[in-house]
Amino acid sequence: MPSDEDQVRQRKQKLQELKEQGQDPFDIHSFDRTHTSAQVVAAIEAAETAAGDEDIDWQASGFETTVAGRLMAVRDQGKSIWADLHDASGKIQLWVTENELTGAAFEKFRELDIGDIIGVRGHAFRTRRGEPTVQLSEFQLLAKSLRPLPEKFHGLQDVEIRYRRRYLDLLANPQVREVFAKRTEALKAIRSYFDGRDFQEVSTPMMQPLYGGANARPFITHHNTLDMDLYLRIAPELYLKRLVVGGMERVYEIGRVFRNEGIDALHNPEFTILEGYQAYADYTDMMALFEELLRDIALAVNRCLQFTYRGHDIDLEPGWERKSLLDAIKEACGVDFSQLSTDEEAREACRDLELGDMTQDNWAALLDKCFDRYVAPNLIQPTFVIDYPVRVSPLAKRLPDRPHLVARFEPFIGGEEIGNAFSELNDPVDQRERFEAQARAGLAGDAEAHPLDEDYLMAMEYGLPPTGGMGMGVDRVIMLLTGCTNLREVILFPQLRPEES
RNA sequence: GUGCCGUUAGCUCAGGUGGUAGAGCAUCUGACUUUUAAUCAGAGGGUCGCAGGUUCGAGUCCUGCACGGCACACCA
């Protein structure tokens, strides 16, 4: 009431008074409910169905229920109060009247604040206006909310607060809850796909003595007892292939990987990757796998293979287009990398393109730039880009008829790369040479060069069967299927700079 | 990393050319027994992101910094 008190102080004051009356809500450990809000609604509908054409006398055929949740709205009419209670399943309206919730209890309900967690018991019915409702006979405060919630009509708009305090975003914005529910469905669909084909789900180390399996800069951490630095994995690939050496013929892992690189709408330092390996299969099998997997995920998330992304209508029907990487680049910007061998030649050939500063770029970097600038944005319908040069693919098997290329593809949807797959290189002699070439690139200044991994080579020397492998950026696929254009919208707690203290 | 834009009440947002900081929701007081963005009457609430500068006077102009967004660069 006094003007210098803000809403937090008012609420703390109420809590203090409750404690002084021996009614500390934080003393409560559990609360048994008979229904969720959705179950109350369903039970009301069931009662109506049972009654058929006859009008229901809710006084007689309503039922007792106990529900719990967060008080999200209050419409006080004096002797009668309407309120909305939200729980994980949805919401249910509450009706508080003096003749059912008598005397002091009625006044106590009025002391509640929006945001409080309460448990209620009462009589379920449907109002004249058609709203499923519980008329309270008693209630209990289960947790006091000390801070005011965001405004109900506009929700929470400030993106910075939405990411930093995602719980408020989830409370205030139903469509955000929907996106993360879809994310869960997507992950279930992925597991269902692999489990149904006899793949074994495994967990491999996130802390690795040597990183590998992708081209990226790692995070470094330190183990005190071992007194050694460890890398957070940039990919699970090399461990999963060790498992294939060990006779696990079909394995997959869904897990977090960590890459010490820039943060933007398409990159978070930690993100969720799917990798799968299938012995006795090759990259064409992985193409079929991708088509089926994306179909299953889309059906789980959207119940439909067609969706719209950034204004493009996209169709995930299997039978995706295939495009040669080098041909596509040549068509799009006129540079034929198959005719270029040195870094200098590549820079010369790209001289007139809009690629920014090329002085630090080697052949592989320029290839990437040309592709990202001129080809990828146009790969809207699902497309497999195939026939990658061996020099940018240190872990993939060569094509027998064109040994400078490898049996590899990257799938693109909506102009975005969503994965990577190849026939796994299983020749330990060739693998050692590729690692050594990467090591030379590293010495020459390529910060993302793949390090030489003797332990992995040893495993391969025992014999890796011919194997097809695939990786997929789970977050990016979920972005596409939910229509989000920013990775942060599908990661619950995206990385941000700390707030100023 | 570079450029552009943003930061005003708990939340959502207004605030030409520099002149006492506004609204809606939320909060508080009062009225109201079928409301559901309830309604009606009234009230309180601000370090205008932070720090400097210009000016008689800065939310507004200038500089720096912080955080965020977008684009580019880097990068799956």
Coordinates of C-alpha atoms (C1' of nucleotides) in Angstrom, one line a residue:
Chain A
M1 CA 0.0 0.0 0.0
P2 CA 2.6 2.6 0.9
S3 CA 3.9 4.1 -2.3
D4 CA 7.5 3.3 -1.8
E5 CA 6.9 -0.5 -1.7
D6 CA 7.3 -2.3 -5.0
Q7 CA 5.5 -5.5 -5.8
V8 CA 8.3 -7.7 -4.6
R9 CA 8.2 -6.1 -1.2
Q10 CA 4.5 -6.4 -0.9
R11 CA 4.8 -10.1 -1.7
K12 CA 7.6 -10.7 0.7
Q13 CA 5.5 -9.0 3.4
K14 CA 2.6 -11.4 2.7
L15 CA 5.0 -14.3 3.0
Q16 CA 6.3 -13.0 6.3
E17 CA 2.8 -12.7 7.6
L18 CA 2.0 -16.3 6.6
K19 CA 5.1 -17.5 8.4
E20 CA 4.2 -15.6 11.5
Q21 CA 0.8 -17.4 11.4
G22 CA 2.5 -20.7 11.2
Q23 CA 1.4 -21.1 7.5
D24 CA 4.8 -21.1 5.7
P25 CA 4.0 -22.5 2.2
F26 CA 7.6 -23.6 1.9
D27 CA 7.1 -26.1 4.6
I28 CA 4.9 -28.1 2.3
H29 CA 6.7 -31.1 0.7
S30 CA 4.1 -32.7 -1.5
F31 CA 0.6 -32.4 -2.8
D32 CA -1.6 -35.2 -4.0
R33 CA -3.8 -34.4 -7.0
T34 CA -6.5 -36.5 -8.5
H35 CA -6.4 -34.8 -11.9
T36 CA -4.4 -32.6 -14.1
S37 CA -6.2 -29.7 -15.7
A38 CA -6.5 -31.6 -19.0
Q39 CA -7.9 -34.6 -17.1
V40 CA -10.6 -32.4 -15.5
V41 CA -11.6 -31.1 -18.9
A42 CA -11.7 -34.6 -20.3
A43 CA -13.8 -35.9 -17.4
I44 CA -16.3 -33.1 -17.8
E45 CA -16.6 -33.9 -21.5
A46 CA -17.0 -37.6 -20.6
A47 CA -19.8 -36.8 -18.2
E48 CA -21.5 -34.7 -21.0
T49 CA -21.2 -37.6 -23.5
A50 CA -22.7 -40.0 -20.9
A51 CA -25.6 -37.6 -20.3
G52 CA -26.4 -37.6 -24.1
D53 CA -29.1 -35.0 -25.0
E54 CA -30.2 -34.3 -21.5
D55 CA -29.1 -31.2 -19.7
I56 CA -26.6 -32.0 -17.0
D57 CA -27.4 -31.0 -13.4
W58 CA -23.8 -30.2 -12.4
Q59 CA -24.9 -29.8 -8.8
A60 CA -25.6 -33.5 -8.8
S61 CA -23.3 -34.9 -11.4
G62 CA -20.3 -32.8 -11.1
F63 CA -17.4 -34.5 -9.4
E64 CA -14.8 -33.8 -6.8
T65 CA -11.3 -33.1 -8.0
T66 CA -8.0 -32.0 -6.7
V67 CA -5.6 -30.1 -9.0
A68 CA -2.5 -28.0 -8.6
G69 CA -0.7 -25.4 -10.6
R70 CA 0.2 -21.7 -11.0
L71 CA -2.4 -19.0 -10.6
M72 CA -2.1 -17.0 -13.8
A73 CA -5.2 -14.7 -13.8
V74 CA -7.7 -13.5 -11.3
R75 CA -11.1 -11.8 -12.1
D76 CA -12.5 -10.6 -8.8
Q77 CA -16.2 -9.8 -8.8
G78 CA -16.6 -9.2 -5.1
K79 CA -18.5 -12.1 -3.7
S80 CA -17.3 -14.3 -6.5
I81 CA -13.8 -14.7 -8.0
W82 CA -12.8 -16.3 -11.2
A83 CA -9.3 -17.4 -11.7
D84 CA -7.1 -19.4 -14.1
L85 CA -4.9 -22.2 -12.9
H86 CA -2.1 -23.4 -15.3
D87 CA -0.3 -26.7 -15.0
A88 CA 1.8 -28.7 -17.5
S89 CA -1.3 -30.2 -19.2
G90 CA -3.0 -26.9 -19.8
K91 CA -5.3 -24.7 -17.7
I92 CA -8.5 -24.9 -15.7
Q93 CA -10.8 -22.1 -14.5
L94 CA -11.4 -21.8 -10.8
W95 CA -14.5 -20.3 -9.3
V96 CA -14.4 -19.0 -5.7
T97 CA -17.7 -18.2 -4.0
E98 CA -18.4 -17.3 -0.4
N99 CA -20.9 -20.0 0.1
E100 CA -18.5 -22.8 -0.9
L101 CA -15.2 -21.3 0.3
T102 CA -16.4 -19.7 3.5
G103 CA -15.3 -16.9 5.8
A104 CA -11.6 -16.6 6.4
A105 CA -10.6 -19.0 3.6
F106 CA -12.4 -16.7 1.0
E107 CA -10.5 -13.7 2.2
K108 CA -7.3 -15.7 2.2
F109 CA -7.8 -16.6 -1.4
R110 CA -8.0 -12.9 -2.1
E111 CA -4.6 -12.5 -0.5
L112 CA -3.0 -14.7 -3.3
D113 CA -0.9 -13.2 -6.0
I114 CA -0.7 -14.0 -9.7
G115 CA 2.1 -16.5 -10.0
D116 CA 1.5 -18.3 -6.7
I117 CA 1.5 -22.1 -6.8
I118 CA -1.6 -23.5 -5.2
G119 CA -3.4 -26.8 -4.8
V120 CA -7.2 -26.7 -4.8
R121 CA -10.1 -29.1 -4.1
G122 CA -13.5 -28.6 -5.5
H123 CA -16.5 -29.5 -7.6
A124 CA -15.9 -29.7 -11.4
F125 CA -18.6 -28.4 -13.8
R126 CA -19.0 -26.4 -16.9
T127 CA -20.2 -22.8 -16.7
R128 CA -23.1 -21.3 -18.7
R129 CA -20.5 -19.7 -20.9
G130 CA -19.0 -23.1 -21.6
E131 CA -15.8 -23.0 -19.6
P132 CA -14.7 -26.1 -17.7
T133 CA -14.4 -24.9 -14.1
V134 CA -13.7 -26.1 -10.5
Q135 CA -15.7 -24.5 -7.8
L136 CA -13.4 -24.4 -4.8
S137 CA -14.2 -25.9 -1.4
E138 CA -10.6 -25.5 -0.2
F139 CA -7.2 -24.5 -1.3
Q140 CA -3.7 -24.5 -0.1
L141 CA -0.7 -22.2 -1.0
L142 CA 2.1 -24.5 -2.1
A143 CA 4.7 -21.9 -3.0
K144 CA 4.7 -18.2 -2.9
S145 CA 5.8 -16.2 -5.9
L146 CA 7.7 -13.1 -4.9
R147 CA 8.1 -11.6 -8.3
P148 CA 5.5 -10.3 -10.8
L149 CA 5.1 -12.3 -14.0
P150 CA 5.3 -10.8 -17.5
E151 CA 2.1 -9.3 -18.8
K152 CA -0.3 -11.9 -19.9
F153 CA -1.6 -10.5 -23.2
H154 CA 1.6 -9.7 -25.0
G155 CA 3.7 -12.3 -23.3
L156 CA 7.4 -11.8 -22.8
Q157 CA 8.9 -10.1 -25.9
D158 CA 12.4 -9.0 -24.8
V159 CA 14.5 -11.7 -26.5
E160 CA 17.4 -11.2 -24.1
I161 CA 15.2 -11.9 -21.1
R162 CA 13.5 -14.7 -23.0
Y163 CA 16.9 -16.5 -23.4
R164 CA 18.4 -15.6 -20.0
R165 CA 15.3 -16.5 -18.0
R166 CA 13.8 -19.2 -20.2
Y167 CA 11.4 -20.2 -17.4
L168 CA 9.6 -16.8 -17.9
D169 CA 9.5 -17.4 -21.6
L170 CA 7.9 -20.8 -21.1
L171 CA 5.4 -19.4 -18.6
A172 CA 4.4 -16.5 -20.7
N173 CA 4.6 -17.8 -24.3
P174 CA 2.7 -21.0 -25.1
Q175 CA 4.1 -21.2 -28.6
V176 CA 7.6 -21.6 -27.0
R177 CA 6.4 -24.5 -25.0
E178 CA 5.1 -25.9 -28.2
V179 CA 8.5 -25.7 -30.0
F180 CA 10.2 -27.6 -27.2
A181 CA 7.5 -30.2 -27.1
K182 CA 8.2 -30.7 -30.8
R183 CA 11.9 -31.0 -30.1
T184 CA 11.1 -33.8 -27.7
E185 CA 9.0 -35.5 -30.3
A186 CA 11.8 -35.2 -32.8
L187 CA 14.3 -36.8 -30.5
K188 CA 11.9 -39.6 -29.8
A189 CA 11.4 -40.2 -33.5
I190 CA 15.2 -40.4 -34.0
R191 CA 15.5 -43.0 -31.3
S192 CA 12.6 -44.9 -32.6
Y193 CA 14.0 -45.0 -36.1
F194 CA 17.4 -46.4 -35.0
D195 CA 16.0 -48.7 -32.3
G196 CA 13.7 -50.2 -34.8
R197 CA 16.6 -51.1 -37.1
D198 CA 18.7 -52.8 -34.5
F199 CA 21.0 -49.9 -33.8
Q200 CA 22.4 -49.8 -30.3
E201 CA 22.4 -46.4 -28.6
V202 CA 25.7 -45.7 -26.8
S203 CA 27.4 -43.0 -24.9
T204 CA 31.0 -42.2 -25.6
P205 CA 33.4 -39.8 -23.9
M206 CA 32.7 -36.1 -24.0
M207 CA 36.1 -35.4 -22.4
Q208 CA 38.8 -36.7 -24.7
P209 CA 42.6 -36.8 -24.6
L210 CA 42.6 -35.9 -28.3
Y211 CA 39.7 -34.3 -30.2
G212 CA 38.7 -35.4 -33.7
G213 CA 35.9 -36.4 -36.1
A214 CA 35.3 -32.9 -37.4
N215 CA 37.2 -29.7 -38.4
A216 CA 36.7 -27.3 -35.5
R217 CA 38.6 -25.7 -32.6
P218 CA 38.0 -27.4 -29.3
F219 CA 37.4 -26.3 -25.7
I220 CA 40.2 -27.4 -23.3
T221 CA 39.6 -28.4 -19.7
H222 CA 41.9 -29.8 -17.1
H223 CA 41.7 -32.9 -14.9
N224 CA 43.4 -32.3 -11.6
T225 CA 44.2 -35.8 -10.4
L226 CA 45.5 -36.9 -13.8
D227 CA 47.1 -33.5 -14.1
M228 CA 46.3 -33.4 -17.8
D229 CA 44.4 -31.3 -20.2
L230 CA 41.3 -32.8 -21.8
Y231 CA 39.3 -31.7 -24.8
L232 CA 35.6 -31.4 -24.9
R233 CA 34.6 -33.5 -27.9
I234 CA 33.9 -31.8 -31.2
A235 CA 32.3 -35.1 -32.5
P236 CA 31.8 -38.6 -31.2
E237 CA 32.9 -40.1 -34.6
L238 CA 36.2 -41.7 -33.7
Y239 CA 34.9 -43.4 -30.6
L240 CA 31.8 -44.7 -32.4
K241 CA 34.0 -46.3 -35.1
R242 CA 36.1 -47.9 -32.4
L243 CA 32.9 -49.6 -31.3
V244 CA 32.3 -50.9 -34.9
V245 CA 35.8 -52.3 -34.7
G246 CA 34.7 -54.0 -31.5
G247 CA 31.9 -55.7 -33.3
M248 CA 29.0 -53.4 -32.5
E249 CA 27.8 -53.4 -36.1
R250 CA 25.1 -50.7 -35.7
V251 CA 25.6 -47.9 -33.2
Y252 CA 24.2 -44.4 -32.7
E253 CA 24.6 -41.6 -30.3
I254 CA 22.6 -38.5 -29.6
G255 CA 24.7 -36.1 -27.6
R256 CA 26.2 -32.7 -27.1
V257 CA 29.4 -31.6 -28.9
F258 CA 31.4 -28.5 -28.2
R259 CA 33.0 -26.3 -30.8
N260 CA 35.0 -23.2 -29.8
E261 CA 33.8 -20.9 -32.5
G262 CA 31.6 -18.0 -33.2
I263 CA 28.0 -17.7 -31.9
D264 CA 25.2 -16.6 -34.2
A265 CA 21.8 -17.5 -35.4
L266 CA 23.1 -20.9 -36.7
H267 CA 25.9 -21.6 -34.2
N268 CA 25.9 -22.3 -30.5
P269 CA 29.1 -23.5 -28.8
E270 CA 27.4 -26.6 -27.6
F271 CA 24.9 -28.3 -29.8
T272 CA 23.2 -31.6 -30.2
I273 CA 24.5 -34.0 -32.8
L274 CA 23.3 -37.4 -34.0
E275 CA 25.8 -39.9 -35.3
G276 CA 25.1 -43.4 -36.6
Y277 CA 27.3 -46.1 -38.0
Q278 CA 26.3 -49.2 -39.9
A279 CA 28.8 -51.9 -40.7
Y280 CA 28.7 -53.4 -44.3
A281 CA 26.8 -50.3 -45.5
D282 CA 28.1 -47.4 -47.6
Y283 CA 27.2 -43.8 -48.2
T284 CA 24.3 -44.6 -50.6
D285 CA 22.7 -46.5 -47.7
M286 CA 23.2 -43.4 -45.6
M287 CA 21.3 -41.4 -48.2
A288 CA 18.4 -43.7 -47.9
L289 CA 18.7 -43.5 -44.1
F290 CA 18.6 -39.7 -44.2
E291 CA 15.5 -39.7 -46.4
E292 CA 13.7 -42.1 -44.1
L293 CA 14.9 -40.5 -40.9
L294 CA 13.8 -37.0 -42.0
R295 CA 10.5 -38.4 -43.1
D296 CA 9.9 -40.0 -39.7
I297 CA 11.0 -36.8 -37.8
A298 CA 8.8 -34.6 -39.9
L299 CA 5.8 -36.9 -39.3
A300 CA 6.4 -36.9 -35.6
V301 CA 6.8 -33.2 -35.4
N302 CA 4.3 -31.9 -38.0
R303 CA 2.3 -35.0 -39.0
C304 CA 3.2 -34.0 -42.5
L305 CA 6.1 -34.1 -45.0
Q306 CA 5.5 -30.7 -46.4
F307 CA 6.5 -27.5 -44.5
T308 CA 7.3 -23.9 -45.1
Y309 CA 10.6 -22.3 -44.1
R310 CA 11.5 -18.7 -44.7
G311 CA 8.7 -18.5 -47.3
H312 CA 9.8 -21.6 -49.2
D313 CA 7.5 -24.7 -49.5
I314 CA 9.7 -27.7 -48.8
D315 CA 8.8 -31.3 -49.4
L316 CA 10.6 -34.1 -47.6
E317 CA 9.3 -36.9 -49.8
P318 CA 12.1 -39.5 -50.2
G319 CA 14.0 -39.4 -53.5
W320 CA 16.1 -36.3 -52.9
E321 CA 18.0 -34.6 -55.6
R322 CA 21.8 -35.3 -55.9
K323 CA 24.3 -32.7 -57.0
S324 CA 28.1 -33.0 -57.5
L325 CA 29.9 -30.5 -55.3
L326 CA 32.5 -29.4 -57.8
D327 CA 30.0 -29.2 -60.7
A328 CA 27.6 -27.2 -58.6
I329 CA 30.3 -24.7 -57.7
K330 CA 31.4 -24.5 -61.4
E331 CA 27.9 -23.8 -62.5
A332 CA 27.2 -21.3 -59.9
C333 CA 30.3 -19.1 -60.0
G334 CA 32.4 -20.4 -62.8
V335 CA 35.3 -21.7 -60.7
D336 CA 36.4 -25.3 -61.5
F337 CA 38.2 -26.5 -58.5
S338 CA 39.0 -29.8 -60.2
Q339 CA 41.4 -27.9 -62.4
L340 CA 43.1 -26.1 -59.5
S341 CA 45.6 -27.6 -57.3
T342 CA 47.5 -25.0 -55.3
D343 CA 46.3 -22.4 -52.9
E344 CA 47.7 -19.7 -55.2
E345 CA 45.8 -21.0 -58.2
A346 CA 42.6 -21.1 -56.2
R347 CA 43.0 -17.5 -55.0
E348 CA 43.7 -16.4 -58.6
A349 CA 40.6 -18.2 -59.9
C350 CA 38.4 -16.6 -57.2
R351 CA 39.8 -13.2 -57.7
D352 CA 36.7 -11.6 -59.2
L353 CA 34.2 -13.2 -56.8
E354 CA 32.7 -11.6 -53.8
L355 CA 34.5 -13.6 -51.2
G356 CA 36.0 -10.9 -49.0
D357 CA 39.5 -11.1 -47.8
M358 CA 41.1 -14.2 -49.3
T359 CA 44.7 -13.7 -48.2
Q360 CA 44.4 -16.3 -45.4
D361 CA 42.4 -18.7 -47.4
N362 CA 43.8 -22.0 -48.8
W363 CA 42.3 -24.1 -51.5
A364 CA 39.9 -25.9 -49.1
A365 CA 38.7 -22.6 -47.5
L366 CA 38.0 -21.1 -50.9
L367 CA 36.1 -24.1 -52.0
D368 CA 34.0 -23.8 -48.9
K369 CA 33.5 -20.1 -49.4
C370 CA 32.4 -20.5 -53.0
F371 CA 30.0 -23.2 -52.0
D372 CA 28.5 -21.3 -49.1
R373 CA 28.2 -18.1 -51.0
Y374 CA 26.9 -19.3 -54.4
V375 CA 25.5 -22.8 -54.0
A376 CA 24.1 -23.6 -50.6
P377 CA 21.6 -20.8 -50.4
N378 CA 19.8 -22.2 -53.4
L379 CA 19.6 -25.7 -52.1
I380 CA 16.0 -25.3 -50.9
Q381 CA 14.4 -28.6 -51.6
P382 CA 16.2 -31.6 -49.9
T383 CA 19.4 -32.2 -51.8
F384 CA 22.4 -34.4 -51.4
V385 CA 25.6 -32.7 -52.4
I386 CA 28.0 -35.5 -53.4
D387 CA 31.6 -36.2 -54.6
Y388 CA 33.7 -34.3 -52.1
P389 CA 37.4 -33.8 -52.7
V390 CA 39.6 -36.1 -50.6
R391 CA 41.6 -33.2 -49.3
V392 CA 38.6 -31.8 -47.4
S393 CA 37.5 -35.2 -46.2
P394 CA 40.2 -36.9 -44.1
L395 CA 38.0 -39.7 -42.7
A396 CA 36.1 -40.7 -45.9
K397 CA 36.7 -43.5 -48.3
R398 CA 37.9 -42.8 -51.8
L399 CA 35.8 -43.4 -54.9
P400 CA 37.4 -46.4 -56.7
D401 CA 37.1 -44.8 -60.1
R402 CA 38.0 -41.3 -59.0
P403 CA 40.4 -41.6 -56.1
H404 CA 40.8 -37.8 -55.7
L405 CA 37.1 -37.8 -54.6
V406 CA 35.5 -39.6 -51.7
A407 CA 32.2 -41.4 -51.1
R408 CA 30.7 -38.6 -49.1
F409 CA 27.6 -36.4 -49.1
E410 CA 26.1 -33.5 -47.2
P411 CA 22.3 -33.1 -47.1
F412 CA 20.9 -29.6 -47.5
I413 CA 17.4 -28.4 -46.8
G414 CA 16.1 -24.8 -47.0
G415 CA 19.6 -23.7 -47.9
E416 CA 21.1 -25.1 -44.7
E417 CA 23.4 -28.0 -44.2
I418 CA 21.9 -30.4 -41.8
G419 CA 24.5 -33.2 -41.8
N420 CA 27.4 -35.1 -43.2
A421 CA 27.9 -38.7 -44.2
F422 CA 30.3 -41.0 -45.9
S423 CA 31.6 -44.4 -46.5
E424 CA 34.1 -44.6 -43.7
L425 CA 37.8 -44.8 -44.5
N426 CA 38.9 -48.1 -43.2
D427 CA 42.4 -48.4 -44.8
P428 CA 44.8 -47.6 -41.9
V429 CA 47.6 -46.9 -44.2
D430 CA 45.6 -44.3 -46.2
Q431 CA 44.2 -43.0 -42.9
R432 CA 47.7 -42.3 -41.6
E433 CA 48.6 -40.4 -44.7
R434 CA 45.5 -38.3 -44.5
F435 CA 46.2 -37.5 -40.8
E436 CA 49.7 -36.5 -41.7
A437 CA 48.4 -34.2 -44.5
Q438 CA 46.1 -32.7 -41.9
A439 CA 49.0 -32.3 -39.5
R440 CA 51.0 -30.4 -42.1
A441 CA 48.0 -28.1 -42.7
G442 CA 47.8 -27.6 -39.0
L443 CA 51.5 -26.6 -38.9
A444 CA 50.8 -24.3 -41.8
G445 CA 48.3 -22.4 -39.7
D446 CA 45.0 -24.2 -40.2
A447 CA 43.4 -24.0 -36.7
E448 CA 40.7 -26.5 -37.7
A449 CA 43.0 -29.2 -39.0
H450 CA 42.4 -32.7 -37.8
P451 CA 45.0 -33.9 -35.3
L452 CA 46.8 -37.2 -35.8
D453 CA 45.2 -39.8 -33.5
E454 CA 47.5 -42.8 -33.0
D455 CA 45.1 -44.6 -30.7
Y456 CA 42.4 -44.4 -33.4
L457 CA 44.8 -45.7 -36.0
M458 CA 45.6 -48.6 -33.8
A459 CA 42.0 -49.5 -33.6
M460 CA 41.7 -49.3 -37.4
E461 CA 44.7 -51.5 -37.8
Y462 CA 42.8 -54.3 -36.0
G463 CA 40.2 -54.1 -38.8
L464 CA 37.2 -51.8 -39.4
P465 CA 34.6 -53.4 -41.6
P466 CA 33.4 -51.4 -44.5
T467 CA 31.0 -49.0 -42.8
G468 CA 28.6 -46.2 -43.6
G469 CA 28.4 -43.4 -41.2
M470 CA 26.2 -40.3 -40.8
G471 CA 26.0 -37.2 -38.6
M472 CA 23.1 -34.8 -38.3
G473 CA 22.7 -31.4 -36.6
V474 CA 19.7 -32.1 -34.5
D475 CA 19.1 -28.5 -33.5
R476 CA 19.1 -27.3 -37.1
V477 CA 16.7 -30.0 -38.2
I478 CA 14.3 -28.9 -35.4
M479 CA 14.7 -25.3 -36.5
L480 CA 13.6 -26.2 -40.0
L481 CA 10.6 -28.3 -38.9
T482 CA 9.4 -25.7 -36.4
G483 CA 9.9 -22.7 -38.7
C484 CA 12.4 -21.1 -36.3
T485 CA 15.1 -19.0 -38.0
N486 CA 17.4 -18.8 -35.0
L487 CA 19.1 -21.8 -33.2
R488 CA 18.4 -20.1 -29.9
E489 CA 14.7 -20.7 -30.4
V490 CA 15.2 -24.5 -30.2
I491 CA 17.9 -24.6 -27.5
L492 CA 16.5 -24.1 -24.0
F493 CA 19.5 -22.2 -22.6
P494 CA 21.6 -20.8 -25.4
Q495 CA 25.0 -19.4 -24.6
L496 CA 25.0 -15.6 -23.9
R497 CA 27.5 -13.3 -22.4
P498 CA 27.0 -12.9 -18.6
E499 CA 25.0 -9.9 -17.6
E500 CA 26.9 -6.9 -16.2
S501 CA 27.2 -7.4 -12.5
Chain B
rG1 C1' 35.9 -9.2 -35.3
rU2 C1' 33.4 -5.1 -38.5
rG3 C1' 28.9 -2.3 -39.7
rC4 C1' 23.9 -1.0 -38.7
rC5 C1' 19.9 -0.9 -35.1
rG6 C1' 18.1 -1.4 -30.1
rU7 C1' 18.1 -0.6 -24.4
rU8 C1' 12.2 4.4 -21.2
rA9 C1' 7.7 1.7 -14.9
rG10 C1' 7.4 -5.5 -13.0
rC11 C1' 5.7 -6.5 -18.5
rU12 C1' 4.2 -4.5 -23.6
rC13 C1' 5.1 0.0 -25.8
rA14 C1' 4.6 5.8 -27.0
rG15 C1' 7.7 9.9 -26.3
rG16 C1' 8.8 15.7 -34.4
rU17 C1' 12.9 20.2 -34.4
rG18 C1' 16.6 19.8 -26.7
rG19 C1' 12.3 22.8 -22.3
rU20 C1' 8.7 19.6 -15.4
rA21 C1' 8.6 11.6 -18.5
rG22 C1' 3.2 9.0 -20.8
rA23 C1' -0.5 4.8 -21.9
rG24 C1' -2.3 -0.3 -21.4
rC25 C1' -1.6 -4.7 -18.4
rA26 C1' 0.3 -5.7 -13.5
rU27 C1' 0.2 -3.4 -8.2
rC28 C1' -2.7 -0.7 -4.3
rU29 C1' -7.9 1.4 -2.5
rG30 C1' -13.2 1.1 -3.5
rA31 C1' -17.7 -1.2 -6.2
rC32 C1' -19.5 -5.7 -8.3
rU33 C1' -22.0 -13.6 -7.4
rU34 C1' -21.3 -16.4 -14.7
rU35 C1' -16.2 -13.9 -15.6
rU36 C1' -12.4 -15.5 -19.0
rA37 C1' -7.4 -9.5 -22.3
rA38 C1' -13.8 -9.0 -16.9
rU39 C1' -15.9 -4.1 -16.1
rC40 C1' -16.2 0.8 -13.5
rA41 C1' -14.0 4.8 -10.1
rG42 C1' -9.5 6.5 -7.9
rA43 C1' -4.1 6.1 -6.4
rG44 C1' 1.0 4.9 -6.2
rG45 C1' 5.2 3.4 -9.1
rG46 C1' 11.1 5.9 -13.3
rU47 C1' 19.2 6.3 -11.8
rC48 C1' 15.1 6.9 -19.4
rG49 C1' 21.4 0.5 -19.9
rC50 C1' 26.3 2.7 -17.6
rA51 C1' 30.0 6.7 -17.7
rG52 C1' 31.6 11.2 -19.6
rG53 C1' 30.8 15.7 -22.9
rU54 C1' 28.1 19.9 -25.3
rU55 C1' 24.2 23.2 -23.4
rC56 C1' 21.0 28.0 -19.1
rG57 C1' 18.6 23.1 -19.8
rA58 C1' 19.6 16.2 -22.4
rG59 C1' 15.1 10.4 -22.6
rU60 C1' 16.3 13.5 -27.1
rC61 C1' 22.7 15.9 -29.5
rC62 C1' 28.2 14.0 -29.2
rU63 C1' 32.0 10.3 -27.3
rG64 C1' 33.2 5.8 -24.8
rC65 C1' 31.6 1.3 -22.5
rA66 C1' 28.1 -2.9 -21.4
rC67 C1' 24.4 -6.2 -23.1
rG68 C1' 21.2 -7.8 -27.1
rG69 C1' 19.3 -8.2 -32.3
rC70 C1' 20.4 -8.2 -37.6
rA71 C1' 24.0 -8.4 -41.6
rC72 C1' 28.9 -9.5 -43.1
rA73 C1' 33.4 -12.1 -41.7
rC74 C1' 34.8 -16.6 -39.2
rC75 C1' 32.5 -21.2 -38.7
rA76 C1' 29.1 -26.8 -40.1

